[in-house]
mmCIF file of C-alpha atoms and ligand atoms in Angstrom:
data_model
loop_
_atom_site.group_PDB
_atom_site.id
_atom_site.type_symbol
_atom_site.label_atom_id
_atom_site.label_comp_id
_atom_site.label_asym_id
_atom_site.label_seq_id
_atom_site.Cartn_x
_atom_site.Cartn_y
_atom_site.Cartn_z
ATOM 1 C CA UNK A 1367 60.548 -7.570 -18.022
ATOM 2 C CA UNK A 1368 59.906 -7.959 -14.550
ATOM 3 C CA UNK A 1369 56.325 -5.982 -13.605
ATOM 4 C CA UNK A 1370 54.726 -5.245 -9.992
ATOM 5 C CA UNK A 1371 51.408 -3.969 -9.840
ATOM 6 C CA UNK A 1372 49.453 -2.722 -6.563
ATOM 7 C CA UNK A 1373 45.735 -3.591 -6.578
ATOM 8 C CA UNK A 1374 45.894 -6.684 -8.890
ATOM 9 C CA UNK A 1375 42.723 -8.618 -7.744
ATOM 10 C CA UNK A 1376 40.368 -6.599 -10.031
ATOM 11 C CA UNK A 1377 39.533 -4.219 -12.491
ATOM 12 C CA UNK A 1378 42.307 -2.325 -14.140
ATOM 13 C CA UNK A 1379 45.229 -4.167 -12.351
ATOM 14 C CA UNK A 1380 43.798 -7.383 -12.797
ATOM 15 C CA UNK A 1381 44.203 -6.248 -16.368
ATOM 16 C CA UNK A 1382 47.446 -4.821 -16.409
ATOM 17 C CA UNK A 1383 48.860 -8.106 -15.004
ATOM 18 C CA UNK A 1384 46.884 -10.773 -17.334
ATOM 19 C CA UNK A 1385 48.189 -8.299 -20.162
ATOM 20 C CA UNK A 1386 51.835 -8.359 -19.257
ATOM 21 C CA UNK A 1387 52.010 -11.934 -18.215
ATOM 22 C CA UNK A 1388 50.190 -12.928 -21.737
ATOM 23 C CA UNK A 1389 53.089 -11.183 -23.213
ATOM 24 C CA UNK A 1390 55.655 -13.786 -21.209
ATOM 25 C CA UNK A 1391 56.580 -11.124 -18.407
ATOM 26 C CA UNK A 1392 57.455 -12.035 -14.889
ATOM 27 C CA UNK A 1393 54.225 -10.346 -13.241
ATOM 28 C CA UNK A 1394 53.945 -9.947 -9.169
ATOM 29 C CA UNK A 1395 50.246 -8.624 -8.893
ATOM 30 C CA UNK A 1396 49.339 -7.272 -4.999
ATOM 31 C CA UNK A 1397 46.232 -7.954 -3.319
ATOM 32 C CA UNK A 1398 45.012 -6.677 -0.155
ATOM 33 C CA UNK A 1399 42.901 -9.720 0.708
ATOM 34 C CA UNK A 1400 42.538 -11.847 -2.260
ATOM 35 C CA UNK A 1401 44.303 -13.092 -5.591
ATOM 36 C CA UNK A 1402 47.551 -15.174 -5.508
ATOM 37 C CA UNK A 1403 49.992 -12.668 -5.629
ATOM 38 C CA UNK A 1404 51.952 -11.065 -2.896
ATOM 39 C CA UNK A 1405 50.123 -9.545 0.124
ATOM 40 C CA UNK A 1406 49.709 -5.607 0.157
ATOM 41 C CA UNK A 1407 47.676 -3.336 1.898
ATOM 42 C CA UNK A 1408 49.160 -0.062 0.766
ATOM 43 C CA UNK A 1409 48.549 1.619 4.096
ATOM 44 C CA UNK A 1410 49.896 0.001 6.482
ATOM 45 C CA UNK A 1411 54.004 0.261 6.325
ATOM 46 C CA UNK A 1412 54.327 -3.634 7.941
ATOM 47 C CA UNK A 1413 52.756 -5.261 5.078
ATOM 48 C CA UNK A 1414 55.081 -2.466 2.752
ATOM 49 C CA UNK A 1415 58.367 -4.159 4.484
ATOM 50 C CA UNK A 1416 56.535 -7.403 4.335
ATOM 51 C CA UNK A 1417 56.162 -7.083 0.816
ATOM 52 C CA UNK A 1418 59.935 -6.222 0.365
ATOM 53 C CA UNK A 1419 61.525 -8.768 2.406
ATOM 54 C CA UNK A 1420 59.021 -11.129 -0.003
ATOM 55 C CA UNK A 1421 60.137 -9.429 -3.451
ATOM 56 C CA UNK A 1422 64.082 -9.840 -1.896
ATOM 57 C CA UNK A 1423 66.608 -8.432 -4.312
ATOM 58 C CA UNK A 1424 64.855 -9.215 -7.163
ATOM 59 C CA UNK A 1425 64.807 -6.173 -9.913
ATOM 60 C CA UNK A 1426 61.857 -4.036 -10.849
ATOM 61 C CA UNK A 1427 61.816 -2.767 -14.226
ATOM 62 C CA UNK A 1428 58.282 -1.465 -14.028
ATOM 63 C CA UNK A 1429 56.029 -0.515 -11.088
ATOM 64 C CA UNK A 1430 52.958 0.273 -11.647
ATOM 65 C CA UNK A 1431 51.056 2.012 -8.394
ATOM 66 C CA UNK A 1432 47.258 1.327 -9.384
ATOM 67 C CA UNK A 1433 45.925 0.582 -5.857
ATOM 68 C CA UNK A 1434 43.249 3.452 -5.523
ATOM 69 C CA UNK A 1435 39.946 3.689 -3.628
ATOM 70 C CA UNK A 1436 36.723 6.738 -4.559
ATOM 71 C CA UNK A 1437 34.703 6.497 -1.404
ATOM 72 C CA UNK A 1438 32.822 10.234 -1.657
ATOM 73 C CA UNK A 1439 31.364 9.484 -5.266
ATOM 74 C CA UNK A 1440 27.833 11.215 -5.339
ATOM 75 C CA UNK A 1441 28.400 12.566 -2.061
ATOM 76 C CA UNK A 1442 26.533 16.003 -1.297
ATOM 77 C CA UNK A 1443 27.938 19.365 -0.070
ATOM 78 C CA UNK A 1444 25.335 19.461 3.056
ATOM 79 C CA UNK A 1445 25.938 15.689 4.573
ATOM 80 C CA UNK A 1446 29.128 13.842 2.952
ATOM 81 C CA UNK A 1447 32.854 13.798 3.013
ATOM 82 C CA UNK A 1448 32.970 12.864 6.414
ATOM 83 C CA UNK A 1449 36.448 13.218 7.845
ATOM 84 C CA UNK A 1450 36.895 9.624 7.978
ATOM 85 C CA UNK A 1451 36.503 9.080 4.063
ATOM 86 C CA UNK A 1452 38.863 12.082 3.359
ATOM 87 C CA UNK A 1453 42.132 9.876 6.004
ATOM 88 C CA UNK A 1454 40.624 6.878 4.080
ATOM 89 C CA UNK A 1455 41.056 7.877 0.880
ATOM 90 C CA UNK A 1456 44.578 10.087 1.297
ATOM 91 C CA UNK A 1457 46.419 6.593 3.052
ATOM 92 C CA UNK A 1458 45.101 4.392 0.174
ATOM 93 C CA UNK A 1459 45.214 6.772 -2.770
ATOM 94 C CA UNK A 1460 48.513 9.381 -1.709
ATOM 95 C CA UNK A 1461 50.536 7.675 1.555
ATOM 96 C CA UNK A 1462 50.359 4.059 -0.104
ATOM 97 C CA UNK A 1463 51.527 5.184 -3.240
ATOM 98 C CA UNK A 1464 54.758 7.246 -1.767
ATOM 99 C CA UNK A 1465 55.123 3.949 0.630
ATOM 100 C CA UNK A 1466 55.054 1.960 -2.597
ATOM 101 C CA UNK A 1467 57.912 3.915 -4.609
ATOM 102 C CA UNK A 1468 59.637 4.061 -1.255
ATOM 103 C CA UNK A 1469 59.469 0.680 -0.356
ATOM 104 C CA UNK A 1470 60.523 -0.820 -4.171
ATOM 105 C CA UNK A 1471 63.347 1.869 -4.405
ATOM 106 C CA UNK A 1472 66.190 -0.400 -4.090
ATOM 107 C CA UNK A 1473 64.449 -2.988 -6.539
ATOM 108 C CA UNK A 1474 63.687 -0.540 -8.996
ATOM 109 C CA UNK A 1475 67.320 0.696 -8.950
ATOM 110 C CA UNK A 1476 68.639 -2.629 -9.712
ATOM 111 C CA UNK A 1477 66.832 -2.509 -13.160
ATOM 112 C CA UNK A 1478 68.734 -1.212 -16.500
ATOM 113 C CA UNK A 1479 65.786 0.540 -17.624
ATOM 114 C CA UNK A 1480 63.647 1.065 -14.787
ATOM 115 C CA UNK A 1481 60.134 3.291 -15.169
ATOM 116 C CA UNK A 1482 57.563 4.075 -12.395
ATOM 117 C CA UNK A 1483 53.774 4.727 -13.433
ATOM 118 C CA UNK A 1484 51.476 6.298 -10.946
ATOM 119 C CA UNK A 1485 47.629 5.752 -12.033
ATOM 120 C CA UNK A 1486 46.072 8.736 -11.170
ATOM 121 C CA UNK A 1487 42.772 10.034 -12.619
ATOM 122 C CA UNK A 1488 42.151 13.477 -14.956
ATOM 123 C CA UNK A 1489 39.747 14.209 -11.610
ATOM 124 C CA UNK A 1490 43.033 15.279 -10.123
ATOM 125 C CA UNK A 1491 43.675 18.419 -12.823
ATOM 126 C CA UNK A 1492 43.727 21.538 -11.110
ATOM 127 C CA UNK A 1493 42.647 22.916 -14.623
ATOM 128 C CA UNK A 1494 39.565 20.463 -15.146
ATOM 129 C CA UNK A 1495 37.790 21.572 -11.758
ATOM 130 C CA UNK A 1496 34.282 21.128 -11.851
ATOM 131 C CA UNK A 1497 33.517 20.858 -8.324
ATOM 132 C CA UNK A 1498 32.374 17.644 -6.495
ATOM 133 C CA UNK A 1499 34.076 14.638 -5.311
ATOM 134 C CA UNK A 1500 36.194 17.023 -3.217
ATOM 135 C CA UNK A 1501 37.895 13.794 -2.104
ATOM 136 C CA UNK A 1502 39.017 11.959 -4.658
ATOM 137 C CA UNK A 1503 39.789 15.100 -7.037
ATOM 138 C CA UNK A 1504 42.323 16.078 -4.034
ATOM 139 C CA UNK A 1505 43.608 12.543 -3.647
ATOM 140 C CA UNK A 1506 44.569 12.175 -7.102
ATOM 141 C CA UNK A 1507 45.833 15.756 -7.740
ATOM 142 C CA UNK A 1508 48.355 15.356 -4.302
ATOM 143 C CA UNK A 1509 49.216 11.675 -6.241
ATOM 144 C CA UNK A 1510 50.083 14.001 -9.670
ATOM 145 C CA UNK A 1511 51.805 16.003 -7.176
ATOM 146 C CA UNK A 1512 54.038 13.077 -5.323
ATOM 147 C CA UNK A 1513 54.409 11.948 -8.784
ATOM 148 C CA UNK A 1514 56.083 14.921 -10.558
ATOM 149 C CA UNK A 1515 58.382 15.391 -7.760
ATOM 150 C CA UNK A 1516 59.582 11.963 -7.873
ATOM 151 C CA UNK A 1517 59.987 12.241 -11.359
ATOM 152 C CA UNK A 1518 62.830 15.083 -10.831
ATOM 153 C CA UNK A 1519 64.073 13.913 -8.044
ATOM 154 C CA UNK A 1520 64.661 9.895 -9.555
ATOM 155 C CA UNK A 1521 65.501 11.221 -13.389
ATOM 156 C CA UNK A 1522 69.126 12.085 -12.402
ATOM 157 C CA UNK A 1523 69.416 8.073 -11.041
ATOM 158 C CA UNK A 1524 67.533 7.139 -14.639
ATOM 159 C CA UNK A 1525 64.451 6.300 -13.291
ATOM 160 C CA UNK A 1526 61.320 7.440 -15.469
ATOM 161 C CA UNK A 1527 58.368 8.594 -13.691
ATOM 162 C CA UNK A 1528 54.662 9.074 -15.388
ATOM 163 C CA UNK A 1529 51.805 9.879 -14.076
ATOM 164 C CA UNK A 1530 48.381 8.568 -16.160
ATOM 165 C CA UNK A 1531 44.272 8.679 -16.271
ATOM 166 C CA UNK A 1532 43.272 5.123 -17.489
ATOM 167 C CA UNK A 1533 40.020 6.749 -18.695
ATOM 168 C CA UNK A 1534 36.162 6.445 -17.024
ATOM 169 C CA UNK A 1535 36.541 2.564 -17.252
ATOM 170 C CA UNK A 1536 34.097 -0.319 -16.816
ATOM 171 C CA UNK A 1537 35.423 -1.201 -13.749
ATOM 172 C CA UNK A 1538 33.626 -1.450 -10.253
ATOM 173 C CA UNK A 1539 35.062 1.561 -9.191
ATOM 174 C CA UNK A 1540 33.858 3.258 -12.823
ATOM 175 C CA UNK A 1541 31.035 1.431 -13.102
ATOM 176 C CA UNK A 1542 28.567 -0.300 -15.770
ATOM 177 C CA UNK A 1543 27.706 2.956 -17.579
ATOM 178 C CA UNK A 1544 31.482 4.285 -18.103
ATOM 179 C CA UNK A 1545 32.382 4.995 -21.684
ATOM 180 C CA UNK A 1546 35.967 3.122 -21.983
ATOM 181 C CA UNK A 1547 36.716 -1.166 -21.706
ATOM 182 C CA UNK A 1548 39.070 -2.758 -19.497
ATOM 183 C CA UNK A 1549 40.732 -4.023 -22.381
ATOM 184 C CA UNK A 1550 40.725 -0.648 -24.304
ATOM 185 C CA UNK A 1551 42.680 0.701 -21.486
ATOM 186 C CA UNK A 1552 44.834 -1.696 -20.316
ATOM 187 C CA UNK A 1553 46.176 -1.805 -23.998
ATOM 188 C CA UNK A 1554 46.333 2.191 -24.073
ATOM 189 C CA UNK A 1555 47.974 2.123 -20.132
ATOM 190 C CA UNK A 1556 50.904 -0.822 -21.757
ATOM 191 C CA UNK A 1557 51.327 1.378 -24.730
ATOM 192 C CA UNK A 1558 51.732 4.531 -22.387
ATOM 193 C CA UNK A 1559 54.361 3.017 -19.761
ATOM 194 C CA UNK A 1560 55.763 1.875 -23.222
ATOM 195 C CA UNK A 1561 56.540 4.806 -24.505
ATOM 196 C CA UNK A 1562 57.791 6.654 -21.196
ATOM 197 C CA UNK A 1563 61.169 6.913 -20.606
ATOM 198 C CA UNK A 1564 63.813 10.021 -19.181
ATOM 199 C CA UNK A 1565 62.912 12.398 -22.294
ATOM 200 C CA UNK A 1566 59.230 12.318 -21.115
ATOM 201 C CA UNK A 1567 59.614 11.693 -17.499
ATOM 202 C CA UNK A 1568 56.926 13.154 -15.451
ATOM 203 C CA UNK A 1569 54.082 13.478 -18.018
ATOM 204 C CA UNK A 1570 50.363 13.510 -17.278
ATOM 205 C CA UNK A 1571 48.522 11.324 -19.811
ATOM 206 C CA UNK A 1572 45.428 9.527 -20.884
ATOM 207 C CA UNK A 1573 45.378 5.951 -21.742
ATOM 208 C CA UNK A 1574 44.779 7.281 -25.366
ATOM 209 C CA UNK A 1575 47.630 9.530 -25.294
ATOM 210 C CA UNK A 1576 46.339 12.639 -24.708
ATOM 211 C CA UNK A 1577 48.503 15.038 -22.605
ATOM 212 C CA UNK A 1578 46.503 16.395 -19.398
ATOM 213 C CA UNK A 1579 46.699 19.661 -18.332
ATOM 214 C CA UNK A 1580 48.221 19.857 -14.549
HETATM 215 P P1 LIG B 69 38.575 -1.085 -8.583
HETATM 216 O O1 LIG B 69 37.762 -0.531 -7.474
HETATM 217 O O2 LIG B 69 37.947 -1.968 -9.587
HETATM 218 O O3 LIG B 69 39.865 -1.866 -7.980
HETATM 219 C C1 LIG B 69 40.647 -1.200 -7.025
HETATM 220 C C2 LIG B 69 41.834 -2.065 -6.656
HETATM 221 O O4 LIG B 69 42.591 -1.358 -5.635
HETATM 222 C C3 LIG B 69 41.435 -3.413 -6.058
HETATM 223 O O5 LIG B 69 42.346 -4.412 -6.456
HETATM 224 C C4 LIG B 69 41.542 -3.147 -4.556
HETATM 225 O O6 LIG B 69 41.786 -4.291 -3.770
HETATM 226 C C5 LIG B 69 42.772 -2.238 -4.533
HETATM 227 N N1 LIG B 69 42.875 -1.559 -3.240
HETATM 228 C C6 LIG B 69 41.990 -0.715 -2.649
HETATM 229 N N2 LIG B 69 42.436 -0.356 -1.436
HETATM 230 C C7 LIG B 69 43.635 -0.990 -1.261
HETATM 231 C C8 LIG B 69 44.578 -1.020 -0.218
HETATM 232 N N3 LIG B 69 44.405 -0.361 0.926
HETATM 233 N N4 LIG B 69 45.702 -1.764 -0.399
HETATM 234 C C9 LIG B 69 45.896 -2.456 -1.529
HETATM 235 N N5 LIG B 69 45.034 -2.485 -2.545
HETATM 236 C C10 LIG B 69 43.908 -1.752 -2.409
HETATM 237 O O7 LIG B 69 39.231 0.197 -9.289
HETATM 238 P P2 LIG B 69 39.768 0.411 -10.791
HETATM 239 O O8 LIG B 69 40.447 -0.816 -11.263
HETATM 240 O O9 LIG B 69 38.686 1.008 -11.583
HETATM 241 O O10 LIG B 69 40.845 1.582 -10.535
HETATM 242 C C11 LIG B 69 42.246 1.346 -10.509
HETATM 243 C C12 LIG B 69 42.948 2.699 -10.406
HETATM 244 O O11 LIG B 69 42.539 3.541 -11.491
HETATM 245 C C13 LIG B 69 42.599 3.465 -9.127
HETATM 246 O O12 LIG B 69 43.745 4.135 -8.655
HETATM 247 C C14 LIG B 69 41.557 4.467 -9.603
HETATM 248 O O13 LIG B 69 41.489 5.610 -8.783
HETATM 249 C C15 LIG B 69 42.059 4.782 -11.000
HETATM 250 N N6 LIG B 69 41.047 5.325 -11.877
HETATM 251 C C16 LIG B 69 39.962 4.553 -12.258
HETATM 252 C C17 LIG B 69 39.005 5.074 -13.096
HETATM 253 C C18 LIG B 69 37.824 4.269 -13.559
HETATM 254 O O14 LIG B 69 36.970 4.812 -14.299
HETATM 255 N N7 LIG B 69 37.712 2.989 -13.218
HETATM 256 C C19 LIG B 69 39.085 6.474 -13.598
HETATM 257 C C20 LIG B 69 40.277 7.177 -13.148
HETATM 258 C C21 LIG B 69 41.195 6.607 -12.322
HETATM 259 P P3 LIG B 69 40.575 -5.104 -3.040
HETATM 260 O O15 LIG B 69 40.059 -6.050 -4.076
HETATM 261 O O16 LIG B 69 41.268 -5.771 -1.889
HETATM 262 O O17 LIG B 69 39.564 -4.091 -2.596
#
């Protein structure tokens, strides 16, 4: 299987791509500065056609879009989410993900069995609102969004489209205290793009399985 993951210089991509290449698959793992995989910086469309012309012809049988920035965490009401952070966040965490898928596209389609998973977070329910991190929550429920509509509009070509939560994961984004391991869900993510396919194709799940409510 040939695997591309966005935001493979740490935490849960870093993961995802020691995972699948310890299973024997061809990995390409993006960094925006560092690592040694291809160069991305998933908002700025030069390095997306850069990263195509680098990745050639070459199929995609999964791409997995885990790129994703949470600048307004602990932010209050009365002095945060500056307007900056919230054209920060969307280009990284909604624009480079649709630039992604769009970019790929013709790789992906040259796959026999080609799946799509966009790493989202459970912050982006519209169902589990609790207020706070007005940012991120909206990032990641417009990313649900981008991804359920690319799951109907790709399942006719026999593309499979899910969209996941890895969990609160001890990761520098999730931090020391969070309650899930990078390895528990990088093992729960595989088993999750695993098990997608065109019966399931626009789902909204944990890395332990659980279905999400939209
Ligand atoms: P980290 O902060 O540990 O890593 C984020 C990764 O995204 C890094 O590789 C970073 O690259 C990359 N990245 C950030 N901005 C860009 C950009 N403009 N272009 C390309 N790559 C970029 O985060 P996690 O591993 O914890 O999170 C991965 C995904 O999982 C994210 O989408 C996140 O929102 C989601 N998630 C995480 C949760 C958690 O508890 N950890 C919970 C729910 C969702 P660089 O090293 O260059 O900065």
């Amino acid at each position: 299987m040939r695997v591309l993951i966005t935001g493979a210089t740490r935490g849960i991509g870093a993961g995802l791509a020691q995972h699948y290449r310890d299973q024997g698959d061809s990995v390409m793992g993006t960094g925006r500065i560092g690592g040694d995989g291809p160069r991305l910086d998933v908002t700025d469309p030069e390095s997306h056609s850069a990263l195509a012309a680098a990745v050639g012809d070459v199929p995609i049988d999964l791409l997995v879009c885990n790129a994703g920035v949470y600048l307004d965490k602990g932010h209050a009401m009365e002095s945060g989410y500056s307007a900056s952070l919230w054209a920060e966040t969307l280009a990284v965490n909604v624009t480079g993900v649709f630039l992604t898928v769009q970019a790929l596209l013709p790789n992906i389609r040259r796959s026999t069995a080609p799946k799509i998973a966009v790493i989202s977070s459970k912050m982006g329910s519209h169902t589990l609102a609790p207020g706070g991190s007005y940012i991120y929550r909206a990032s990641k429920a417009a990313v649900l969004n981008v991804g359920r509509n690319l799951a109907a509009e790709l399942k006719p070509d026999g593309i499979a489209v899910g969209i996941y939560h890895p969990g609160w994961v001890r990761t520098d984004m999730g931090g020391p205290q969070a309650a899930v391991s990078l390895d528990e869900s990088v093992a729960g993510l595989a088993s999750r793009f695993d098990a997608l396919s065109l019966e399931n194709t626009g789902c909204f799940e944990a890395w332990d399985g659980e279905t999400l409510p939209l």
